[in-house]
Amino acid sequence: MEPPRWHTNVLIPCPWCGDREEVEFRYGGPVPAGYPPDPQTVDDRAWARYLYYRPNPKGALEERWVHTAGCRRWFRLTRDTVTHEITPASDASA
Amino acid sequence: MREPDSPRHLWRNPEPKKAYDVVIVGAGGHGLATAYYLAKNHGIKNVAVLERGWLAGGNMARNTTVIRSNYLWDESAAIYEFSLKLWEGLSAELDYDLLFSQRGVMGLTHSLHQVREGKRRISANQLNGIDAEWLTPEEVKAFCPIVNISPDVRYPILGATLQRRGGIAKHDYVAWAFARKADELGVDLIQNCELTGFELEGDRVVGVQTNRGPIAAGKVALCAAGHSSVLASMVGLDLPIQSYPLQALVSELLEPILNCVVLSNDIHVYISQAHKGELVMGAGMDAYNSYGQRGSPHVIEYQLAAALEIFPIFSRVHVLRTWAGIVDVTPDASPIVGLTPIENLFINCGWGTGGFKATPAAGWTYAQTIAQGQPHPLNTPFTLERFTTGALIDEHGAAAVAH
């Protein structure tokens, strides 16, 4: 059955379950920088960037979501932060 | 005290000059207050405030106007209490009735954790000389008779914090009053003027580029709230900020029925009745980053459910309008104010969901920071460097609702 489209203005394409309402998901935020490969050598400034700085563009943003009320799997997509238009990632599970 | 004029007559609409001592980017409450205090307190009057849209049309037009100073940590309590003291004299200072009404801000608790957090915050407030008291459920009912204190609901009220000096003000009048006074002192308020870039000489900013041509500037002061990351990125400056939609709504106009501001951190709603009569409600943020100035309906549904649990009397009230503002949230829910790694470029952002109440103090302290080229004692703790040193000021618990 089609989900009722009037309920939310963001339909999230789960790579495994298809388009579902936003309320079924938790937001994982912008894709963060990776954990420093050699943390012992990282200075305070680089730690600050790892801990506290995330992309915050007006436009295309690569981000992570988890389908909490569905398959419970994490995936990536690209969403426009003005129009909320979503482009699924070519390798969503990365 | 003068009656408010029609806003058309409150300021000139000058063409931008070729150069200013200070260019402020963003004519919201903070930008206008900063311009006013630069001129009034520091005699710096060759100032322009650039605004991409119309004056006070961003978050200044979208916030829910709650004013209070009952923050947990000393650093926050100091600047918000300074702000509240400025609010208490602001209508007279600006010669404009801001409809500032100290009707009391009551923070309901519905869980043992929130009871403990609320009592801890009251103690912290009292140690900082800020009025704060604890109300039992019966005292909540006596203070605000339409609150439902029945134990027979999903989240019964276990008590409340109360700051009697807290309240609301008319947000438009605040912006217009600062704008009029700044204009009188010689500040140019330039609307429909969008920043498109910065002029740099080495690591020093010397001007801005706009859709109305280049403007030279001795100093540039950003005041762009939710769009701060966008502006900063034009000069290669990254900020630890995420921009989210924060939704609010108003009901149809009602006779006076709600005599105070009511917040509920546990079940996520804050509500007051504006002077005109509408109920003004806000809630938690939408979960995702956005600049779209709109959010998802389920967030509104959730906040209305919370409001009806507290106020069953409002079950037949109609929603008139809903909207969202873009709030700039930092990792510790405290603002970023001060100098930047770029000489003569200053930043005031990260006030997140609580910028309106800080308007006069943010303007006062930021103006001094700009004028003297060093932080004001009250905004010294709120530098960008704290994210490197680790000296964070964690105010997530003192937010009106858990964001």
PDB file of N, CA, C and O in Angstrom, chain B residues 72-106:
ATOM      1  N   LEU B  72      21.995  27.730  33.326  1.00  0.00           N
ATOM      2  CA  LEU B  72      22.695  26.972  34.363  1.00  0.00           C
ATOM      3  C   LEU B  72      24.079  27.535  34.696  1.00  0.00           C
ATOM      4  O   LEU B  72      24.388  27.796  35.855  1.00  0.00           O
ATOM      5  N   TRP B  73      24.920  27.727  33.703  1.00  0.00           N
ATOM      6  CA  TRP B  73      26.327  28.009  33.974  1.00  0.00           C
ATOM      7  C   TRP B  73      26.560  29.503  34.172  1.00  0.00           C
ATOM      8  O   TRP B  73      25.848  30.337  33.622  1.00  0.00           O
ATOM      9  N   ASP B  74      27.603  29.819  34.944  1.00  0.00           N
ATOM     10  CA  ASP B  74      27.898  31.212  35.291  1.00  0.00           C
ATOM     11  C   ASP B  74      28.048  32.091  34.046  1.00  0.00           C
ATOM     12  O   ASP B  74      27.564  33.224  34.009  1.00  0.00           O
ATOM     13  N   GLU B  75      28.750  31.564  33.025  1.00  0.00           N
ATOM     14  CA  GLU B  75      29.024  32.369  31.831  1.00  0.00           C
ATOM     15  C   GLU B  75      27.719  32.771  31.139  1.00  0.00           C
ATOM     16  O   GLU B  75      27.546  33.914  30.722  1.00  0.00           O
ATOM     17  N   SER B  76      26.803  31.803  31.019  1.00  0.00           N
ATOM     18  CA  SER B  76      25.535  32.081  30.346  1.00  0.00           C
ATOM     19  C   SER B  76      24.656  32.959  31.221  1.00  0.00           C
ATOM     20  O   SER B  76      24.045  33.914  30.743  1.00  0.00           O
ATOM     21  N   ALA B  77      24.585  32.628  32.508  1.00  0.00           N
ATOM     22  CA  ALA B  77      23.759  33.418  33.431  1.00  0.00           C
ATOM     23  C   ALA B  77      24.179  34.876  33.385  1.00  0.00           C
ATOM     24  O   ALA B  77      23.337  35.778  33.371  1.00  0.00           O
ATOM     25  N   ALA B  78      25.486  35.122  33.318  1.00  0.00           N
ATOM     26  CA  ALA B  78      25.975  36.505  33.343  1.00  0.00           C
ATOM     27  C   ALA B  78      25.486  37.282  32.128  1.00  0.00           C
ATOM     28  O   ALA B  78      24.976  38.403  32.260  1.00  0.00           O
ATOM     29  N   ILE B  79      25.604  36.713  30.952  1.00  0.00           N
ATOM     30  CA  ILE B  79      25.248  37.500  29.759  1.00  0.00           C
ATOM     31  C   ILE B  79      23.724  37.585  29.595  1.00  0.00           C
ATOM     32  O   ILE B  79      23.178  38.632  29.213  1.00  0.00           O
ATOM     33  N   TYR B  80      22.995  36.501  29.937  1.00  0.00           N
ATOM     34  CA  TYR B  80      21.539  36.562  29.792  1.00  0.00           C
ATOM     35  C   TYR B  80      20.901  37.437  30.866  1.00  0.00           C
ATOM     36  O   TYR B  80      19.893  38.092  30.621  1.00  0.00           O
ATOM     37  N   GLU B  81      21.503  37.470  32.049  1.00  0.00           N
ATOM     38  CA  GLU B  81      20.964  38.349  33.093  1.00  0.00           C
ATOM     39  C   GLU B  81      21.274  39.813  32.755  1.00  0.00           C
ATOM     40  O   GLU B  81      20.434  40.696  32.975  1.00  0.00           O
ATOM     41  N   PHE B  82      22.452  40.061  32.193  1.00  0.00           N
ATOM     42  CA  PHE B  82      22.750  41.413  31.709  1.00  0.00           C
ATOM     43  C   PHE B  82      21.713  41.822  30.668  1.00  0.00           C
ATOM     44  O   PHE B  82      21.214  42.958  30.652  1.00  0.00           O
ATOM     45  N   SER B  83      21.355  40.861  29.820  1.00  0.00           N
ATOM     46  CA  SER B  83      20.355  41.136  28.789  1.00  0.00           C
ATOM     47  C   SER B  83      18.999  41.467  29.413  1.00  0.00           C
ATOM     48  O   SER B  83      18.345  42.438  29.028  1.00  0.00           O
ATOM     49  N   LEU B  84      18.605  40.661  30.398  1.00  0.00           N
ATOM     50  CA  LEU B  84      17.304  40.900  31.032  1.00  0.00           C
ATOM     51  C   LEU B  84      17.277  42.273  31.704  1.00  0.00           C
ATOM     52  O   LEU B  84      16.264  42.990  31.640  1.00  0.00           O
ATOM     53  N   LYS B  85      18.391  42.668  32.316  1.00  0.00           N
ATOM     54  CA  LYS B  85      18.441  43.997  32.944  1.00  0.00           C
ATOM     55  C   LYS B  85      18.330  45.095  31.880  1.00  0.00           C
ATOM     56  O   LYS B  85      17.678  46.119  32.102  1.00  0.00           O
ATOM     57  N   LEU B  86      18.955  44.870  30.724  1.00  0.00           N
ATOM     58  CA  LEU B  86      18.800  45.850  29.634  1.00  0.00           C
ATOM     59  C   LEU B  86      17.349  45.884  29.150  1.00  0.00           C
ATOM     60  O   LEU B  86      16.799  46.956  28.897  1.00  0.00           O
ATOM     61  N   TRP B  87      16.726  44.707  29.033  1.00  0.00           N
ATOM     62  CA  TRP B  87      15.306  44.654  28.631  1.00  0.00           C
ATOM     63  C   TRP B  87      14.447  45.508  29.571  1.00  0.00           C
ATOM     64  O   TRP B  87      13.528  46.196  29.139  1.00  0.00           O
ATOM     65  N   GLU B  88      14.774  45.438  30.864  1.00  0.00           N
ATOM     66  CA  GLU B  88      13.938  46.131  31.854  1.00  0.00           C
ATOM     67  C   GLU B  88      13.966  47.650  31.663  1.00  0.00           C
ATOM     68  O   GLU B  88      13.056  48.343  32.116  1.00  0.00           O
ATOM     69  N   GLY B  89      14.991  48.175  30.994  1.00  0.00           N
ATOM     70  CA  GLY B  89      15.028  49.616  30.744  1.00  0.00           C
ATOM     71  C   GLY B  89      14.926  49.982  29.274  1.00  0.00           C
ATOM     72  O   GLY B  89      15.091  51.146  28.908  1.00  0.00           O
ATOM     73  N   LEU B  90      14.660  48.987  28.426  1.00  0.00           N
ATOM     74  CA  LEU B  90      14.843  49.199  26.987  1.00  0.00           C
ATOM     75  C   LEU B  90      13.762  50.068  26.353  1.00  0.00           C
ATOM     76  O   LEU B  90      14.057  50.872  25.454  1.00  0.00           O
ATOM     77  N   SER B  91      12.514  49.927  26.798  1.00  0.00           N
ATOM     78  CA  SER B  91      11.447  50.754  26.206  1.00  0.00           C
ATOM     79  C   SER B  91      11.757  52.229  26.426  1.00  0.00           C
ATOM     80  O   SER B  91      11.591  53.051  25.517  1.00  0.00           O
ATOM     81  N   ALA B  92      12.218  52.571  27.641  1.00  0.00           N
ATOM     82  CA  ALA B  92      12.555  53.959  27.934  1.00  0.00           C
ATOM     83  C   ALA B  92      13.800  54.377  27.148  1.00  0.00           C
ATOM     84  O   ALA B  92      13.859  55.455  26.563  1.00  0.00           O
ATOM     85  N   GLU B  93      14.807  53.510  27.123  1.00  0.00           N
ATOM     86  CA  GLU B  93      16.064  53.802  26.417  1.00  0.00           C
ATOM     87  C   GLU B  93      15.816  54.116  24.942  1.00  0.00           C
ATOM     88  O   GLU B  93      16.395  55.038  24.380  1.00  0.00           O
ATOM     89  N   LEU B  94      14.941  53.322  24.318  1.00  0.00           N
ATOM     90  CA  LEU B  94      14.709  53.474  22.883  1.00  0.00           C
ATOM     91  C   LEU B  94      13.495  54.344  22.591  1.00  0.00           C
ATOM     92  O   LEU B  94      13.145  54.556  21.427  1.00  0.00           O
ATOM     93  N   ASP B  95      12.828  54.817  23.639  1.00  0.00           N
ATOM     94  CA  ASP B  95      11.659  55.686  23.493  1.00  0.00           C
ATOM     95  C   ASP B  95      10.593  55.038  22.611  1.00  0.00           C
ATOM     96  O   ASP B  95      10.100  55.630  21.651  1.00  0.00           O
ATOM     97  N   TYR B  96      10.287  53.777  22.930  1.00  0.00           N
ATOM     98  CA  TYR B  96       9.362  53.014  22.091  1.00  0.00           C
ATOM     99  C   TYR B  96       8.791  51.920  22.975  1.00  0.00           C
ATOM    100  O   TYR B  96       9.556  51.166  23.590  1.00  0.00           O
ATOM    101  N   ASP B  97       7.491  51.831  23.098  1.00  0.00           N
ATOM    102  CA  ASP B  97       6.900  50.807  23.960  1.00  0.00           C
ATOM    103  C   ASP B  97       7.052  49.447  23.285  1.00  0.00           C
ATOM    104  O   ASP B  97       6.374  49.148  22.303  1.00  0.00           O
ATOM    105  N   LEU B  98       7.956  48.630  23.835  1.00  0.00           N
ATOM    106  CA  LEU B  98       8.252  47.328  23.234  1.00  0.00           C
ATOM    107  C   LEU B  98       7.278  46.249  23.691  1.00  0.00           C
ATOM    108  O   LEU B  98       7.456  45.085  23.360  1.00  0.00           O
ATOM    109  N   LEU B  99       6.257  46.629  24.455  1.00  0.00           N
ATOM    110  CA  LEU B  99       5.302  45.674  25.027  1.00  0.00           C
ATOM    111  C   LEU B  99       6.046  44.570  25.783  1.00  0.00           C
ATOM    112  O   LEU B  99       5.680  43.394  25.700  1.00  0.00           O
ATOM    113  N   PHE B 100       7.130  44.990  26.468  1.00  0.00           N
ATOM    114  CA  PHE B 100       7.885  44.049  27.295  1.00  0.00           C
ATOM    115  C   PHE B 100       7.057  43.750  28.540  1.00  0.00           C
ATOM    116  O   PHE B 100       6.705  44.653  29.291  1.00  0.00           O
ATOM    117  N   SER B 101       6.718  42.495  28.718  1.00  0.00           N
ATOM    118  CA  SER B 101       5.789  42.100  29.769  1.00  0.00           C
ATOM    119  C   SER B 101       6.408  40.999  30.619  1.00  0.00           C
ATOM    120  O   SER B 101       6.587  39.871  30.156  1.00  0.00           O
ATOM    121  N   GLN B 102       6.763  41.357  31.869  1.00  0.00           N
ATOM    122  CA  GLN B 102       7.396  40.370  32.762  1.00  0.00           C
ATOM    123  C   GLN B 102       6.321  39.573  33.473  1.00  0.00           C
ATOM    124  O   GLN B 102       6.051  39.756  34.663  1.00  0.00           O
ATOM    125  N   ARG B 103       5.709  38.682  32.722  1.00  0.00           N
ATOM    126  CA  ARG B 103       4.563  37.918  33.225  1.00  0.00           C
ATOM    127  C   ARG B 103       4.976  36.590  33.842  1.00  0.00           C
ATOM    128  O   ARG B 103       4.129  35.849  34.313  1.00  0.00           O
ATOM    129  N   GLY B 104       6.263  36.289  33.817  1.00  0.00           N
ATOM    130  CA  GLY B 104       6.747  35.051  34.418  1.00  0.00           C
ATOM    131  C   GLY B 104       6.913  33.938  33.395  1.00  0.00           C
ATOM    132  O   GLY B 104       6.085  33.781  32.497  1.00  0.00           O
ATOM    133  N   VAL B 105       8.016  33.213  33.510  1.00  0.00           N
ATOM    134  CA  VAL B 105       8.277  32.057  32.653  1.00  0.00           C
ATOM    135  C   VAL B 105       8.324  30.819  33.537  1.00  0.00           C
ATOM    136  O   VAL B 105       9.166  30.714  34.434  1.00  0.00           O
ATOM    137  N   MET B 106       7.406  29.904  33.281  1.00  0.00           N
ATOM    138  CA  MET B 106       7.267  28.708  34.114  1.00  0.00           C
ATOM    139  C   MET B 106       7.726  27.499  33.312  1.00  0.00           C
ATOM    140  O   MET B 106       7.240  27.278  32.202  1.00  0.00           O
TER     141      MET B 106
END
